[in-house]
Amino acid sequence: MPTSDQPFSFSRVHIALLGDSILDNAPYVEDGQEVSSHLRRELQRQFPDIPTKVTLLARDGATLSGIPHQVDKLAKLDDVTHVFMSAGGNDALGEMSRLQKRVSNVGEALLDLYELRESLRDDYEQVFQNVMAHTPDGRLGLLNIYNPNSKATGVPEQHPDITSGTIDPREKSLIAGLSLFNDVIQAVATKYHRPLIDVRGLFSDAGDYATPIEPSSQGGMKIVRNIVAIVQQDRWECRVWRETVK
């Protein structure tokens, strides 16, 4: 495994992005400010002496059931060197109605949440294995799901603390539900020794959001810096990444 003082050894870098609007945020930002454009520019800046390329396969609104279609397209690319996947957020949103279900006691609620988590884990792990089977040399990085921010205005501002009482109760329920899915993603990253970009930790102010649930140009750039850092260090191990490098 390369160490920090070893030279970068790739003759090219071609990154494929799979998943949902965390990586396909073009509908929510100005032209040229989406994640894929940021990544193309950053790769050219960091690796000026080799060919670099970004293929956006992720689609806004995609659920886990849509990832196999993206994998079919990935399989047709013969020069991809790295893959990054952000998936599950829309599936989690689709399950939020279960949080409104009436139960007779706390134990029943916990059992329902456990069953939801296990179902999500099975679906996510199956998708992960499919993507991994089409990833060169196992260079697959994962992204978790950020919390929503109802205060998002597109300008930098400290993210409201969930304990401060400034978050809508429905948003609190959503954050609690998303934690189940992030636990699933963390478990899969640990089991298969994959790097995990902690988008939830990176998105620390309202300026990271274009809408309450979509990443802005600023938020997208935070994601890009971590993708590039992983590629540069070439460390494909279980590690949580939340670098705030400039």
PDB file of C-alpha atoms in Angstrom:
ATOM      1  CA  MET A   1       0.000   0.000   0.000  1.00  0.00           C
ATOM      2  CA  PRO A   2       1.396   3.419  -0.918  1.00  0.00           C
ATOM      3  CA  THR A   3       2.605   5.643   1.881  1.00  0.00           C
ATOM      4  CA  SER A   4       2.465   9.424   1.966  1.00  0.00           C
ATOM      5  CA  ASP A   5       6.004   9.728   0.557  1.00  0.00           C
ATOM      6  CA  GLN A   6       5.451   7.365  -2.391  1.00  0.00           C
ATOM      7  CA  PRO A   7       4.685   8.918  -5.795  1.00  0.00           C
ATOM      8  CA  PHE A   8       1.234   8.622  -7.295  1.00  0.00           C
ATOM      9  CA  SER A   9       1.520   5.681  -9.665  1.00  0.00           C
ATOM     10  CA  PHE A  10      -1.534   5.886 -11.940  1.00  0.00           C
ATOM     11  CA  SER A  11      -1.090   6.642 -15.643  1.00  0.00           C
ATOM     12  CA  ARG A  12      -4.680   7.935 -15.767  1.00  0.00           C
ATOM     13  CA  VAL A  13      -7.623   8.617 -13.472  1.00  0.00           C
ATOM     14  CA  HIS A  14     -11.161   7.865 -14.579  1.00  0.00           C
ATOM     15  CA  ILE A  15     -13.747   8.148 -11.805  1.00  0.00           C
ATOM     16  CA  ALA A  16     -17.288   6.825 -12.181  1.00  0.00           C
ATOM     17  CA  LEU A  17     -19.936   8.340  -9.899  1.00  0.00           C
ATOM     18  CA  LEU A  18     -22.919   6.151  -9.033  1.00  0.00           C
ATOM     19  CA  GLY A  19     -26.007   6.851  -6.981  1.00  0.00           C
ATOM     20  CA  ASP A  20     -28.366   9.750  -6.452  1.00  0.00           C
ATOM     21  CA  SER A  21     -28.498  13.552  -6.178  1.00  0.00           C
ATOM     22  CA  ILE A  22     -25.672  13.737  -3.655  1.00  0.00           C
ATOM     23  CA  LEU A  23     -23.463  13.201  -6.706  1.00  0.00           C
ATOM     24  CA  ASP A  24     -25.937  14.387  -9.367  1.00  0.00           C
ATOM     25  CA  ASN A  25     -26.885  17.790  -7.960  1.00  0.00           C
ATOM     26  CA  ALA A  26     -26.916  19.666 -11.295  1.00  0.00           C
ATOM     27  CA  PRO A  27     -30.660  20.475 -11.090  1.00  0.00           C
ATOM     28  CA  TYR A  28     -30.058  22.433  -7.873  1.00  0.00           C
ATOM     29  CA  VAL A  29     -26.981  24.545  -8.641  1.00  0.00           C
ATOM     30  CA  GLU A  30     -25.761  26.882 -11.361  1.00  0.00           C
ATOM     31  CA  ASP A  31     -24.293  25.337 -14.490  1.00  0.00           C
ATOM     32  CA  GLY A  32     -20.723  24.224 -13.889  1.00  0.00           C
ATOM     33  CA  GLN A  33     -21.099  24.165 -10.100  1.00  0.00           C
ATOM     34  CA  GLU A  34     -22.297  20.575  -9.765  1.00  0.00           C
ATOM     35  CA  VAL A  35     -20.225  17.824  -8.149  1.00  0.00           C
ATOM     36  CA  SER A  36     -19.094  16.249 -11.429  1.00  0.00           C
ATOM     37  CA  SER A  37     -17.828  19.576 -12.833  1.00  0.00           C
ATOM     38  CA  HIS A  38     -16.029  20.417  -9.588  1.00  0.00           C
ATOM     39  CA  LEU A  39     -14.419  16.979  -9.688  1.00  0.00           C
ATOM     40  CA  ARG A  40     -13.263  17.319 -13.295  1.00  0.00           C
ATOM     41  CA  ARG A  41     -11.573  20.632 -12.519  1.00  0.00           C
ATOM     42  CA  GLU A  42     -10.004  19.365  -9.302  1.00  0.00           C
ATOM     43  CA  LEU A  43      -8.618  16.248 -10.971  1.00  0.00           C
ATOM     44  CA  GLN A  44      -7.055  18.363 -13.703  1.00  0.00           C
ATOM     45  CA  ARG A  45      -5.549  20.624 -11.050  1.00  0.00           C
ATOM     46  CA  GLN A  46      -4.189  17.816  -8.892  1.00  0.00           C
ATOM     47  CA  PHE A  47      -3.036  15.520 -11.719  1.00  0.00           C
ATOM     48  CA  PRO A  48      -1.909  17.852 -14.545  1.00  0.00           C
ATOM     49  CA  ASP A  49       0.451  15.315 -16.111  1.00  0.00           C
ATOM     50  CA  ILE A  50      -1.991  12.449 -16.723  1.00  0.00           C
ATOM     51  CA  PRO A  51      -5.381  12.087 -18.443  1.00  0.00           C
ATOM     52  CA  THR A  52      -8.331  12.491 -16.085  1.00  0.00           C
ATOM     53  CA  LYS A  53     -12.001  11.826 -16.652  1.00  0.00           C
ATOM     54  CA  VAL A  54     -15.275  11.758 -14.721  1.00  0.00           C
ATOM     55  CA  THR A  55     -18.298   9.735 -15.815  1.00  0.00           C
ATOM     56  CA  LEU A  56     -21.532  10.664 -14.090  1.00  0.00           C
ATOM     57  CA  LEU A  57     -23.817   7.644 -13.861  1.00  0.00           C
ATOM     58  CA  ALA A  58     -25.627   8.829 -10.733  1.00  0.00           C
ATOM     59  CA  ARG A  59     -29.130  10.193 -11.262  1.00  0.00           C
ATOM     60  CA  ASP A  60     -31.171  12.577  -9.166  1.00  0.00           C
ATOM     61  CA  GLY A  61     -33.968  10.643  -7.443  1.00  0.00           C
ATOM     62  CA  ALA A  62     -32.377   7.217  -7.885  1.00  0.00           C
ATOM     63  CA  THR A  63     -33.144   4.529  -5.323  1.00  0.00           C
ATOM     64  CA  LEU A  64     -31.251   1.320  -4.638  1.00  0.00           C
ATOM     65  CA  SER A  65     -33.421  -0.477  -7.186  1.00  0.00           C
ATOM     66  CA  GLY A  66     -32.077   1.846  -9.879  1.00  0.00           C
ATOM     67  CA  ILE A  67     -28.393   1.220  -9.194  1.00  0.00           C
ATOM     68  CA  PRO A  68     -28.200  -2.023 -11.248  1.00  0.00           C
ATOM     69  CA  HIS A  69     -29.062   0.033 -14.343  1.00  0.00           C
ATOM     70  CA  GLN A  70     -26.136   2.322 -13.537  1.00  0.00           C
ATOM     71  CA  VAL A  71     -23.921  -0.724 -12.998  1.00  0.00           C
ATOM     72  CA  ASP A  72     -24.861  -1.987 -16.477  1.00  0.00           C
ATOM     73  CA  LYS A  73     -23.466   1.256 -17.872  1.00  0.00           C
ATOM     74  CA  LEU A  74     -20.399   0.990 -15.633  1.00  0.00           C
ATOM     75  CA  ALA A  75     -19.689  -2.483 -16.984  1.00  0.00           C
ATOM     76  CA  LYS A  76     -19.429  -1.056 -20.495  1.00  0.00           C
ATOM     77  CA  LEU A  77     -16.627   1.338 -19.498  1.00  0.00           C
ATOM     78  CA  ASP A  78     -13.254  -0.319 -19.982  1.00  0.00           C
ATOM     79  CA  ASP A  79     -10.952   2.311 -18.505  1.00  0.00           C
ATOM     80  CA  VAL A  80     -12.514   3.243 -15.138  1.00  0.00           C
ATOM     81  CA  THR A  81      -9.960   3.366 -12.315  1.00  0.00           C
ATOM     82  CA  HIS A  82     -12.143   4.384  -9.347  1.00  0.00           C
ATOM     83  CA  VAL A  83     -15.808   4.252  -8.365  1.00  0.00           C
ATOM     84  CA  PHE A  84     -17.688   6.270  -5.745  1.00  0.00           C
ATOM     85  CA  MET A  85     -21.259   5.522  -4.739  1.00  0.00           C
ATOM     86  CA  SER A  86     -23.855   7.508  -2.837  1.00  0.00           C
ATOM     87  CA  ALA A  87     -27.087   5.548  -2.479  1.00  0.00           C
ATOM     88  CA  GLY A  88     -29.923   4.903  -0.094  1.00  0.00           C
ATOM     89  CA  GLY A  89     -31.079   8.390   0.790  1.00  0.00           C
ATOM     90  CA  ASN A  90     -34.202   8.210  -1.356  1.00  0.00           C
ATOM     91  CA  ASP A  91     -34.969   4.743  -0.010  1.00  0.00           C
ATOM     92  CA  ALA A  92     -34.708   6.104   3.505  1.00  0.00           C
ATOM     93  CA  LEU A  93     -37.009   8.996   2.639  1.00  0.00           C
ATOM     94  CA  GLY A  94     -39.497   6.530   1.200  1.00  0.00           C
ATOM     95  CA  GLU A  95     -39.607   4.674   4.501  1.00  0.00           C
ATOM     96  CA  MET A  96     -40.179   7.737   6.653  1.00  0.00           C
ATOM     97  CA  SER A  97     -43.930   7.135   6.743  1.00  0.00           C
ATOM     98  CA  ARG A  98     -43.182   4.223   9.050  1.00  0.00           C
ATOM     99  CA  LEU A  99     -41.998   6.722  11.637  1.00  0.00           C
ATOM    100  CA  GLN A 100     -45.566   8.041  11.828  1.00  0.00           C
ATOM    101  CA  LYS A 101     -46.968   4.602  12.614  1.00  0.00           C
ATOM    102  CA  ARG A 102     -48.786   4.346  15.928  1.00  0.00           C
ATOM    103  CA  VAL A 103     -47.424   1.733  18.322  1.00  0.00           C
ATOM    104  CA  SER A 104     -48.501   0.586  21.751  1.00  0.00           C
ATOM    105  CA  ASN A 105     -45.119   0.858  23.469  1.00  0.00           C
ATOM    106  CA  VAL A 106     -41.459   1.767  22.967  1.00  0.00           C
ATOM    107  CA  GLY A 107     -40.460  -1.870  22.566  1.00  0.00           C
ATOM    108  CA  GLU A 108     -42.780  -2.272  19.605  1.00  0.00           C
ATOM    109  CA  ALA A 109     -41.327   0.866  18.026  1.00  0.00           C
ATOM    110  CA  LEU A 110     -37.773  -0.410  18.471  1.00  0.00           C
ATOM    111  CA  LEU A 111     -38.675  -3.762  16.934  1.00  0.00           C
ATOM    112  CA  ASP A 112     -40.182  -2.022  13.918  1.00  0.00           C
ATOM    113  CA  LEU A 113     -37.039   0.099  13.506  1.00  0.00           C
ATOM    114  CA  TYR A 114     -34.851  -3.011  13.811  1.00  0.00           C
ATOM    115  CA  GLU A 115     -36.816  -4.757  11.059  1.00  0.00           C
ATOM    116  CA  LEU A 116     -36.528  -1.655   8.880  1.00  0.00           C
ATOM    117  CA  ARG A 117     -32.770  -1.524   9.416  1.00  0.00           C
ATOM    118  CA  GLU A 118     -32.320  -5.190   8.509  1.00  0.00           C
ATOM    119  CA  SER A 119     -34.344  -4.772   5.322  1.00  0.00           C
ATOM    120  CA  LEU A 120     -32.306  -1.738   4.308  1.00  0.00           C
ATOM    121  CA  ARG A 121     -29.063  -3.552   5.093  1.00  0.00           C
ATOM    122  CA  ASP A 122     -29.934  -6.492   2.873  1.00  0.00           C
ATOM    123  CA  ASP A 123     -30.853  -4.213  -0.018  1.00  0.00           C
ATOM    124  CA  TYR A 124     -27.796  -1.975   0.372  1.00  0.00           C
ATOM    125  CA  GLU A 125     -25.345  -4.858   0.733  1.00  0.00           C
ATOM    126  CA  GLN A 126     -26.704  -6.553  -2.373  1.00  0.00           C
ATOM    127  CA  VAL A 127     -26.257  -3.361  -4.381  1.00  0.00           C
ATOM    128  CA  PHE A 128     -22.776  -2.851  -2.916  1.00  0.00           C
ATOM    129  CA  GLN A 129     -21.678  -6.341  -3.951  1.00  0.00           C
ATOM    130  CA  ASN A 130     -22.941  -5.752  -7.486  1.00  0.00           C
ATOM    131  CA  VAL A 131     -21.019  -2.486  -7.783  1.00  0.00           C
ATOM    132  CA  MET A 132     -17.915  -3.997  -6.180  1.00  0.00           C
ATOM    133  CA  ALA A 133     -17.908  -6.795  -8.772  1.00  0.00           C
ATOM    134  CA  HIS A 134     -17.511  -4.159 -11.493  1.00  0.00           C
ATOM    135  CA  THR A 135     -14.973  -1.956  -9.700  1.00  0.00           C
ATOM    136  CA  PRO A 136     -11.320  -2.265 -10.820  1.00  0.00           C
ATOM    137  CA  ASP A 137      -9.080  -3.594  -8.035  1.00  0.00           C
ATOM    138  CA  GLY A 138     -11.756  -2.869  -5.451  1.00  0.00           C
ATOM    139  CA  ARG A 139     -11.245   0.892  -5.602  1.00  0.00           C
ATOM    140  CA  LEU A 140     -14.768   1.673  -4.474  1.00  0.00           C
ATOM    141  CA  GLY A 141     -15.539   4.466  -2.031  1.00  0.00           C
ATOM    142  CA  LEU A 142     -18.864   4.992  -0.270  1.00  0.00           C
ATOM    143  CA  LEU A 143     -20.698   8.107   0.897  1.00  0.00           C
ATOM    144  CA  ASN A 144     -23.151   8.262   3.759  1.00  0.00           C
ATOM    145  CA  ILE A 145     -26.298  10.406   3.922  1.00  0.00           C
ATOM    146  CA  TYR A 146     -26.315  13.933   5.313  1.00  0.00           C
ATOM    147  CA  ASN A 147     -29.015  15.254   7.614  1.00  0.00           C
ATOM    148  CA  PRO A 148     -31.629  17.574   6.117  1.00  0.00           C
ATOM    149  CA  ASN A 149     -31.459  21.263   6.964  1.00  0.00           C
ATOM    150  CA  SER A 150     -34.747  23.149   6.869  1.00  0.00           C
ATOM    151  CA  LYS A 151     -32.824  26.380   7.519  1.00  0.00           C
ATOM    152  CA  ALA A 152     -30.851  26.054   4.288  1.00  0.00           C
ATOM    153  CA  THR A 153     -30.699  29.266   2.284  1.00  0.00           C
ATOM    154  CA  GLY A 154     -27.550  28.680   0.256  1.00  0.00           C
ATOM    155  CA  VAL A 155     -25.491  31.029   2.438  1.00  0.00           C
ATOM    156  CA  PRO A 156     -22.966  29.863   5.075  1.00  0.00           C
ATOM    157  CA  GLU A 157     -24.476  29.592   8.507  1.00  0.00           C
ATOM    158  CA  GLN A 158     -23.956  27.323  11.483  1.00  0.00           C
ATOM    159  CA  HIS A 159     -26.130  24.226  11.169  1.00  0.00           C
ATOM    160  CA  PRO A 160     -28.864  24.315  13.837  1.00  0.00           C
ATOM    161  CA  ASP A 161     -28.264  21.869  16.649  1.00  0.00           C
ATOM    162  CA  ILE A 162     -30.854  19.133  16.925  1.00  0.00           C
ATOM    163  CA  THR A 163     -30.890  19.655  20.683  1.00  0.00           C
ATOM    164  CA  SER A 164     -31.531  23.390  20.479  1.00  0.00           C
ATOM    165  CA  GLY A 165     -35.210  23.164  19.642  1.00  0.00           C
ATOM    166  CA  THR A 166     -34.750  25.061  16.353  1.00  0.00           C
ATOM    167  CA  ILE A 167     -35.490  22.027  14.158  1.00  0.00           C
ATOM    168  CA  ASP A 168     -39.001  21.089  13.102  1.00  0.00           C
ATOM    169  CA  PRO A 169     -40.217  17.873  14.828  1.00  0.00           C
ATOM    170  CA  ARG A 170     -40.687  16.200  11.442  1.00  0.00           C
ATOM    171  CA  GLU A 171     -37.079  16.960  10.608  1.00  0.00           C
ATOM    172  CA  LYS A 172     -36.002  15.442  13.908  1.00  0.00           C
ATOM    173  CA  SER A 173     -37.866  12.261  12.957  1.00  0.00           C
ATOM    174  CA  LEU A 174     -36.164  12.244   9.562  1.00  0.00           C
ATOM    175  CA  ILE A 175     -32.725  12.699  11.121  1.00  0.00           C
ATOM    176  CA  ALA A 176     -33.423   9.824  13.511  1.00  0.00           C
ATOM    177  CA  GLY A 177     -34.539   7.637  10.617  1.00  0.00           C
ATOM    178  CA  LEU A 178     -31.528   8.516   8.476  1.00  0.00           C
ATOM    179  CA  SER A 179     -29.259   7.430  11.303  1.00  0.00           C
ATOM    180  CA  LEU A 180     -30.548   3.889  10.758  1.00  0.00           C
ATOM    181  CA  PHE A 181     -29.444   3.933   7.155  1.00  0.00           C
ATOM    182  CA  ASN A 182     -26.108   5.551   7.950  1.00  0.00           C
ATOM    183  CA  ASP A 183     -25.548   2.733  10.424  1.00  0.00           C
ATOM    184  CA  VAL A 184     -26.147   0.298   7.553  1.00  0.00           C
ATOM    185  CA  ILE A 185     -23.679   2.092   5.264  1.00  0.00           C
ATOM    186  CA  GLN A 186     -21.073   2.212   8.034  1.00  0.00           C
ATOM    187  CA  ALA A 187     -21.541  -1.497   8.714  1.00  0.00           C
ATOM    188  CA  VAL A 188     -21.056  -2.407   5.048  1.00  0.00           C
ATOM    189  CA  ALA A 189     -17.989  -0.156   4.747  1.00  0.00           C
ATOM    190  CA  THR A 190     -16.507  -1.835   7.827  1.00  0.00           C
ATOM    191  CA  LYS A 191     -17.355  -5.378   6.719  1.00  0.00           C
ATOM    192  CA  TYR A 192     -15.783  -4.930   3.299  1.00  0.00           C
ATOM    193  CA  HIS A 193     -12.979  -2.561   4.369  1.00  0.00           C
ATOM    194  CA  ARG A 194     -14.016   0.346   2.140  1.00  0.00           C
ATOM    195  CA  PRO A 195     -13.356   4.070   2.679  1.00  0.00           C
ATOM    196  CA  LEU A 196     -16.419   6.039   3.721  1.00  0.00           C
ATOM    197  CA  ILE A 197     -16.874   9.761   3.101  1.00  0.00           C
ATOM    198  CA  ASP A 198     -18.786  11.160   6.071  1.00  0.00           C
ATOM    199  CA  VAL A 199     -20.996  13.634   4.226  1.00  0.00           C
ATOM    200  CA  ARG A 200     -23.157  13.989   7.316  1.00  0.00           C
ATOM    201  CA  GLY A 201     -20.146  15.282   9.224  1.00  0.00           C
ATOM    202  CA  LEU A 202     -18.904  17.437   6.354  1.00  0.00           C
ATOM    203  CA  PHE A 203     -22.163  19.344   5.911  1.00  0.00           C
ATOM    204  CA  SER A 204     -21.800  21.654   8.900  1.00  0.00           C
ATOM    205  CA  ASP A 205     -23.526  24.840   7.761  1.00  0.00           C
ATOM    206  CA  ALA A 206     -26.563  25.874   5.741  1.00  0.00           C
ATOM    207  CA  GLY A 207     -24.377  26.955   2.823  1.00  0.00           C
ATOM    208  CA  ASP A 208     -23.682  23.297   2.119  1.00  0.00           C
ATOM    209  CA  TYR A 209     -27.308  22.923   1.008  1.00  0.00           C
ATOM    210  CA  ALA A 210     -28.988  24.211  -2.165  1.00  0.00           C
ATOM    211  CA  THR A 211     -32.328  23.110  -0.716  1.00  0.00           C
ATOM    212  CA  PRO A 212     -33.107  21.501   2.640  1.00  0.00           C
ATOM    213  CA  ILE A 213     -32.249  18.086   1.154  1.00  0.00           C
ATOM    214  CA  GLU A 214     -29.938  18.772  -1.795  1.00  0.00           C
ATOM    215  CA  PRO A 215     -26.219  19.679  -1.835  1.00  0.00           C
ATOM    216  CA  SER A 216     -25.059  23.110  -2.952  1.00  0.00           C
ATOM    217  CA  SER A 217     -21.940  24.004  -4.896  1.00  0.00           C
ATOM    218  CA  GLN A 218     -20.149  24.557  -1.578  1.00  0.00           C
ATOM    219  CA  GLY A 219     -21.298  21.215  -0.190  1.00  0.00           C
ATOM    220  CA  GLY A 220     -20.411  19.457  -3.423  1.00  0.00           C
ATOM    221  CA  MET A 221     -16.891  20.828  -3.289  1.00  0.00           C
ATOM    222  CA  LYS A 222     -16.445  19.350   0.187  1.00  0.00           C
ATOM    223  CA  ILE A 223     -17.363  15.955  -1.241  1.00  0.00           C
ATOM    224  CA  VAL A 224     -14.975  16.408  -4.170  1.00  0.00           C
ATOM    225  CA  ARG A 225     -12.018  17.259  -1.942  1.00  0.00           C
ATOM    226  CA  ASN A 226     -12.490  14.005  -0.059  1.00  0.00           C
ATOM    227  CA  ILE A 227     -12.844  11.962  -3.248  1.00  0.00           C
ATOM    228  CA  VAL A 228      -9.590  13.430  -4.563  1.00  0.00           C
ATOM    229  CA  ALA A 229      -7.835  12.879  -1.228  1.00  0.00           C
ATOM    230  CA  ILE A 230      -8.779   9.194  -1.280  1.00  0.00           C
ATOM    231  CA  VAL A 231      -7.559   8.819  -4.866  1.00  0.00           C
ATOM    232  CA  GLN A 232      -4.301  10.619  -4.078  1.00  0.00           C
ATOM    233  CA  GLN A 233      -3.518   8.522  -1.024  1.00  0.00           C
ATOM    234  CA  ASP A 234      -4.737   5.322  -2.692  1.00  0.00           C
ATOM    235  CA  ARG A 235      -5.781   3.910   0.667  1.00  0.00           C
ATOM    236  CA  TRP A 236      -8.600   1.433   0.076  1.00  0.00           C
ATOM    237  CA  GLU A 237      -9.272   0.462   3.645  1.00  0.00           C
ATOM    238  CA  CYS A 238     -11.970   1.018   6.216  1.00  0.00           C
ATOM    239  CA  ARG A 239     -11.529   4.639   7.143  1.00  0.00           C
ATOM    240  CA  VAL A 240     -13.993   7.468   7.687  1.00  0.00           C
ATOM    241  CA  TRP A 241     -13.114  10.553   5.657  1.00  0.00           C
ATOM    242  CA  ARG A 242     -14.327  14.006   6.599  1.00  0.00           C
ATOM    243  CA  GLU A 243     -11.419  16.145   5.491  1.00  0.00           C
ATOM    244  CA  THR A 244     -12.047  19.887   5.234  1.00  0.00           C
ATOM    245  CA  VAL A 245      -8.957  20.563   3.140  1.00  0.00           C
ATOM    246  CA  LYS A 246      -8.872  23.712   0.997  1.00  0.00           C
TER     247      LYS A 246
END
